[in-house]
mmCIF file of C-alpha atoms in Angstrom:
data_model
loop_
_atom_site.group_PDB
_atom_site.id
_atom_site.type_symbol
_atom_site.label_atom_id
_atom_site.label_comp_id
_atom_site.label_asym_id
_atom_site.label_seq_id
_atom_site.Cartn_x
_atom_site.Cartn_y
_atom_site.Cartn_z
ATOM 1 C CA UNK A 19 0.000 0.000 0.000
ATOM 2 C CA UNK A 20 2.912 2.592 0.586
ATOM 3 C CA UNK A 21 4.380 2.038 -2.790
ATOM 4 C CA UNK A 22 1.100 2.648 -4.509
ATOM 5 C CA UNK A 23 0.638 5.615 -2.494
ATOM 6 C CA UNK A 24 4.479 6.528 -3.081
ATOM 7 C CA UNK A 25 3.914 5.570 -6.704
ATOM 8 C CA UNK A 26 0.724 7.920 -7.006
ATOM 9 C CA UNK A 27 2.394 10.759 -4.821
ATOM 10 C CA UNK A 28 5.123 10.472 -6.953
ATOM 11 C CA UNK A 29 3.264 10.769 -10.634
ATOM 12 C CA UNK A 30 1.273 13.769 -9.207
ATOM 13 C CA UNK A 31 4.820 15.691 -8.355
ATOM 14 C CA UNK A 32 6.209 14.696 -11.903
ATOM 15 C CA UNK A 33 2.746 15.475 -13.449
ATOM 16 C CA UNK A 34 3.139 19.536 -11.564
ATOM 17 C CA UNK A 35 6.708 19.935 -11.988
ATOM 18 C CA UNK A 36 5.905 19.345 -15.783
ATOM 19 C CA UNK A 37 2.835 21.772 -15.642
ATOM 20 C CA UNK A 38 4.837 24.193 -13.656
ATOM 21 C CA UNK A 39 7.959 24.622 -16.413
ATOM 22 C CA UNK A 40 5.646 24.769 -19.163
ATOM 23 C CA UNK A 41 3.926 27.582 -17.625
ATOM 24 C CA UNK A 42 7.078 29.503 -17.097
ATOM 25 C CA UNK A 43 8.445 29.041 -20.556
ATOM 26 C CA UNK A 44 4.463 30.336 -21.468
ATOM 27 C CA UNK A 45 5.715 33.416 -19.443
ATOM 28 C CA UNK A 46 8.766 33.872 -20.684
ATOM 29 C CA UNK A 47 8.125 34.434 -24.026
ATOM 30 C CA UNK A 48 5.341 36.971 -23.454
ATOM 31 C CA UNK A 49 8.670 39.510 -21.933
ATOM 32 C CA UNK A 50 9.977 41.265 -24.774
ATOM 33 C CA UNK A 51 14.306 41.929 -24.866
ATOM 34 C CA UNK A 52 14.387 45.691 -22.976
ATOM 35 C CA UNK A 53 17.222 48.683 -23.845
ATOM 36 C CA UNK A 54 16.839 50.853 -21.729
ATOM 37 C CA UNK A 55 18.261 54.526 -21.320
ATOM 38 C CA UNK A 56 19.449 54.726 -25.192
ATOM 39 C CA UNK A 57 20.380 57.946 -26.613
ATOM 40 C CA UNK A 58 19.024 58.833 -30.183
ATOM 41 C CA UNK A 59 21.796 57.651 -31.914
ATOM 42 C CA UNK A 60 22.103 54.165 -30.065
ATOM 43 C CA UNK A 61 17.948 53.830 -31.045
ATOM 44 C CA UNK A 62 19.053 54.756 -34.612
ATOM 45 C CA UNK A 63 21.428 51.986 -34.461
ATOM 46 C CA UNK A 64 19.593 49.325 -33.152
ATOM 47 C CA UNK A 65 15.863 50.020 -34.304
ATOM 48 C CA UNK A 66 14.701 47.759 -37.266
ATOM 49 C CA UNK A 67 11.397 49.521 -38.001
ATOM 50 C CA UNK A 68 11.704 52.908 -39.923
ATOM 51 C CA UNK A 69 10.562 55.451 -37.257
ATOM 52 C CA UNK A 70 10.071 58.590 -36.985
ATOM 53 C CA UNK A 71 10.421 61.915 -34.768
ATOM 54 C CA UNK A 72 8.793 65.067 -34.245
ATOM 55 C CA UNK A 73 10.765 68.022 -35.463
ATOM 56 C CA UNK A 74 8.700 70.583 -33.354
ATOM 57 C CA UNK A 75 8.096 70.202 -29.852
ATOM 58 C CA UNK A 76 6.344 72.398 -27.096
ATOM 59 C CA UNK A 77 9.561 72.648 -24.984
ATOM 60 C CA UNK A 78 13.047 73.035 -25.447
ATOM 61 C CA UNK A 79 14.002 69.454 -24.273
ATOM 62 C CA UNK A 80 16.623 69.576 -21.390
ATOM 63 C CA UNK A 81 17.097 65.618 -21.985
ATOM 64 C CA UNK A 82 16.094 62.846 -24.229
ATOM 65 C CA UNK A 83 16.086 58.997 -23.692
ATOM 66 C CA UNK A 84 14.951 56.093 -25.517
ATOM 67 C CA UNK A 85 13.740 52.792 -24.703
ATOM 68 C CA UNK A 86 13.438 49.278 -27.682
ATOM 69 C CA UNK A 87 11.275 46.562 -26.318
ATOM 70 C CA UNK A 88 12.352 43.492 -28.841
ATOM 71 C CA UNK A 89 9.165 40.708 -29.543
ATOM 72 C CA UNK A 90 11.214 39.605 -32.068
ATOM 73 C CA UNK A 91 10.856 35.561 -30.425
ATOM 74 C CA UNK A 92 7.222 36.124 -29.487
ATOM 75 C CA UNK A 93 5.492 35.693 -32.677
ATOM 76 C CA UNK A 94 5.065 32.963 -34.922
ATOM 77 C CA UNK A 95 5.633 35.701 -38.336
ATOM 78 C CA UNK A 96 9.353 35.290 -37.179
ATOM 79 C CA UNK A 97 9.466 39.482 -38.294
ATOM 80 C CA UNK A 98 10.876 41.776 -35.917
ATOM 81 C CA UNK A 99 8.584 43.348 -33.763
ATOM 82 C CA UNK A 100 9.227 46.530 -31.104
ATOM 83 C CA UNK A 101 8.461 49.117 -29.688
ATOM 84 C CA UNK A 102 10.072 52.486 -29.046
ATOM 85 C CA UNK A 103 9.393 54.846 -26.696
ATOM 86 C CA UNK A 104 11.122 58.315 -26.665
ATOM 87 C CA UNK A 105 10.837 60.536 -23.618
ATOM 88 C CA UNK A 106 11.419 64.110 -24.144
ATOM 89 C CA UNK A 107 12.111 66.001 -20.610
ATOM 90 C CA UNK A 108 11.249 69.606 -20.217
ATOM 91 C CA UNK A 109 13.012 70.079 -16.973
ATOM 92 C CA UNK A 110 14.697 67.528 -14.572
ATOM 93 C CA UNK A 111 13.451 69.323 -11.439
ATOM 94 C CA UNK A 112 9.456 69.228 -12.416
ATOM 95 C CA UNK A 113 9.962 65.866 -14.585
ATOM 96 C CA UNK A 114 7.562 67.231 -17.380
ATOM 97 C CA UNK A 115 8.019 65.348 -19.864
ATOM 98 C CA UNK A 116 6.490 64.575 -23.717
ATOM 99 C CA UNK A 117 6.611 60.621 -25.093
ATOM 100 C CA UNK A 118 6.737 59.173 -28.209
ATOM 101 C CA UNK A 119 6.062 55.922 -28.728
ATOM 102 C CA UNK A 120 6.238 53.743 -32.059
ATOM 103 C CA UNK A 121 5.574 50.332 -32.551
ATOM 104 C CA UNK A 122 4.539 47.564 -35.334
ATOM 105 C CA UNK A 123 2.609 45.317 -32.956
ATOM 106 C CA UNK A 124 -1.197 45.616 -33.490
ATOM 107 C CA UNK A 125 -3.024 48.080 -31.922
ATOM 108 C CA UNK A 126 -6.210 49.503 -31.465
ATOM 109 C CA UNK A 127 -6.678 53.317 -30.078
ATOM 110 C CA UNK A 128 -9.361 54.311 -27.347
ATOM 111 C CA UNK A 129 -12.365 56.022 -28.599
ATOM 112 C CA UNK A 130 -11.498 60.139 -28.972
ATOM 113 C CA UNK A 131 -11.847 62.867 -31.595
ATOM 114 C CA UNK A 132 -10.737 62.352 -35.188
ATOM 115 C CA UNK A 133 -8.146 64.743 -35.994
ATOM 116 C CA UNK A 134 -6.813 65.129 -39.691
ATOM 117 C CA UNK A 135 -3.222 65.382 -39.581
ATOM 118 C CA UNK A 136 -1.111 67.770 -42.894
ATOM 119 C CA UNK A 137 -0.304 63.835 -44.583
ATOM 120 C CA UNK A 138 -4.021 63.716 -45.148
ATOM 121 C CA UNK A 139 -4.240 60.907 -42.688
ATOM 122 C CA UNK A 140 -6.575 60.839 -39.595
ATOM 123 C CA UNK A 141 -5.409 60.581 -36.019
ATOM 124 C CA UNK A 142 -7.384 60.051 -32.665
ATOM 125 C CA UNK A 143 -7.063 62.912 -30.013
ATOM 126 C CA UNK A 144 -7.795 61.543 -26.227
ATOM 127 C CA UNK A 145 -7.882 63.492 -22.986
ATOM 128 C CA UNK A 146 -7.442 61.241 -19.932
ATOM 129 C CA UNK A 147 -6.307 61.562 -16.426
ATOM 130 C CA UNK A 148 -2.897 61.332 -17.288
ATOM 131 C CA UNK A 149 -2.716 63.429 -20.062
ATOM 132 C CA UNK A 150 -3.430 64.476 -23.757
ATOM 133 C CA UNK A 151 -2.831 61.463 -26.293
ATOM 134 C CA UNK A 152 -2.934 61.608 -30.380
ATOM 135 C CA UNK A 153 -2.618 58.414 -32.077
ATOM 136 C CA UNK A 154 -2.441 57.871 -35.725
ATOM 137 C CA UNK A 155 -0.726 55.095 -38.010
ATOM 138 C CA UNK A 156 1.761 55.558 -41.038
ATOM 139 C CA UNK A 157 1.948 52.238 -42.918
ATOM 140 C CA UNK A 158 2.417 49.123 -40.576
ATOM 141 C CA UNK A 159 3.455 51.500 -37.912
ATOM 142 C CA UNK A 160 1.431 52.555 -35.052
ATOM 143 C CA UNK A 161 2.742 56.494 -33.293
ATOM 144 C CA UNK A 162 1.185 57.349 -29.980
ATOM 145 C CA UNK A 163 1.852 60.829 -28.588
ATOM 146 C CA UNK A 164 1.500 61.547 -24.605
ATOM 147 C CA UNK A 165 2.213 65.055 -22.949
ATOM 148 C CA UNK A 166 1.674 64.906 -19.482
ATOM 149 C CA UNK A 167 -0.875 67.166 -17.327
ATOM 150 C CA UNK A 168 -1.676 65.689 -14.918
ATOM 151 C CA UNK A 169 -0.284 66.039 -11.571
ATOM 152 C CA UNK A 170 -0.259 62.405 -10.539
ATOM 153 C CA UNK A 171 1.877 61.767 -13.344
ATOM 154 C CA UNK A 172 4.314 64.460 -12.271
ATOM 155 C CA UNK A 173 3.989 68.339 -10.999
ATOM 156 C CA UNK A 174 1.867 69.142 -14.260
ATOM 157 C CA UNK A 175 1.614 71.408 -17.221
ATOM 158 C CA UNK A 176 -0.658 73.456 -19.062
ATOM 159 C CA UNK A 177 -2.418 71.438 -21.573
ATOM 160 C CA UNK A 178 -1.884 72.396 -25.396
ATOM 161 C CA UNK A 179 -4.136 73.289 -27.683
ATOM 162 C CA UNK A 180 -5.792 70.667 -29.871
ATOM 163 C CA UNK A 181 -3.619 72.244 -32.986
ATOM 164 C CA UNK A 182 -0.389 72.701 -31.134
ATOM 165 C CA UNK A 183 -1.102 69.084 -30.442
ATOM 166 C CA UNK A 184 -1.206 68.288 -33.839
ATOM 167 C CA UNK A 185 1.492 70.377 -35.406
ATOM 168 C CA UNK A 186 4.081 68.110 -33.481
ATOM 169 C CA UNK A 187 2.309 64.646 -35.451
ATOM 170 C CA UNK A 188 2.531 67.064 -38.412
ATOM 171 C CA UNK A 189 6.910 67.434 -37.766
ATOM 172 C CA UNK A 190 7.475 64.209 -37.791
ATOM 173 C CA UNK A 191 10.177 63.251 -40.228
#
């Protein structure tokens, strides 16, 4: 009777530890390859999707720092998939800040107000707690701009103007 029990006791840990380590490789592959703290010309190096950046900007940036998330193993297409994010500071002591973020994974923007942008394409504009947002898409790229008002996110600004808003998508080269 104790090596049938031992036996069972035994096949249920094997049985787990099995269910366990595929559940971890599951989890694994759904966290991207993060560079963090890039300058511009280290994203221009490493970036495989053609991006773009605004030319005009509401602030004279005091600092500006990139992030790639790399999917590249997480999909099936075997293409190379990221994300960038850009983060334009306006001054270190009130940590206002503007973000840019591109990407080629799918995405779907919130419900907002459609804004025509000077390419004769359309982007969404979206006020939320955090801030304004404008997202539009060029191609297989998606481009999703933040500037942050609220003061949960940090001390807070003044929010723009929906066309000052949109004359930074509009300087993106």
């Amino acid at each position: 009777m104790k090596k049938y029990i031992f036996f069972l006791f035994a096949c249920f840990l094997l049985l787990f530890s099995v269910g366990c380590q595929q559940k971890s490789e599951e989890k694994m592959k759904e966290i991207p390859i993060v560079h963090e703290n890039l300058t511009l010309e280290q994203l221009e190096k490493q970036a495989t999707i053609p991006y773009k950046l605004p030319k005009k900007l509401p602030f004279e940036p005091v600092e500006i720092f990139a992030e790639r998330n790399d999917y590249k193993d997480l999909y099936e297409k075997e293409e190379q998939v990221e994300e960038i994010y850009i983060h334009y500071i306006k001054t270190n002591r009130d940590e206002r800040y503007l973000d840019v973020t591109v990407s080629n994974l799918e995405e779907t923007p919130p419900q907002g107000e459609s804004v025509p942008l000077s390419n004769g394409r359309e982007a969404t504009y979206v006020e939320d707690d955090v801030g304004q947002l404008l997202f539009w898409n060029e191609g297989e790229l998606h481009y999703r701009l933040i500037y942050y008002t609220s003061d949960k996110v940090n001390e807070g600004q003044e929010p723009l103007q929906v066309e000052q808003f949109t004359e930074i998508a509009n300087s993106f080269r």
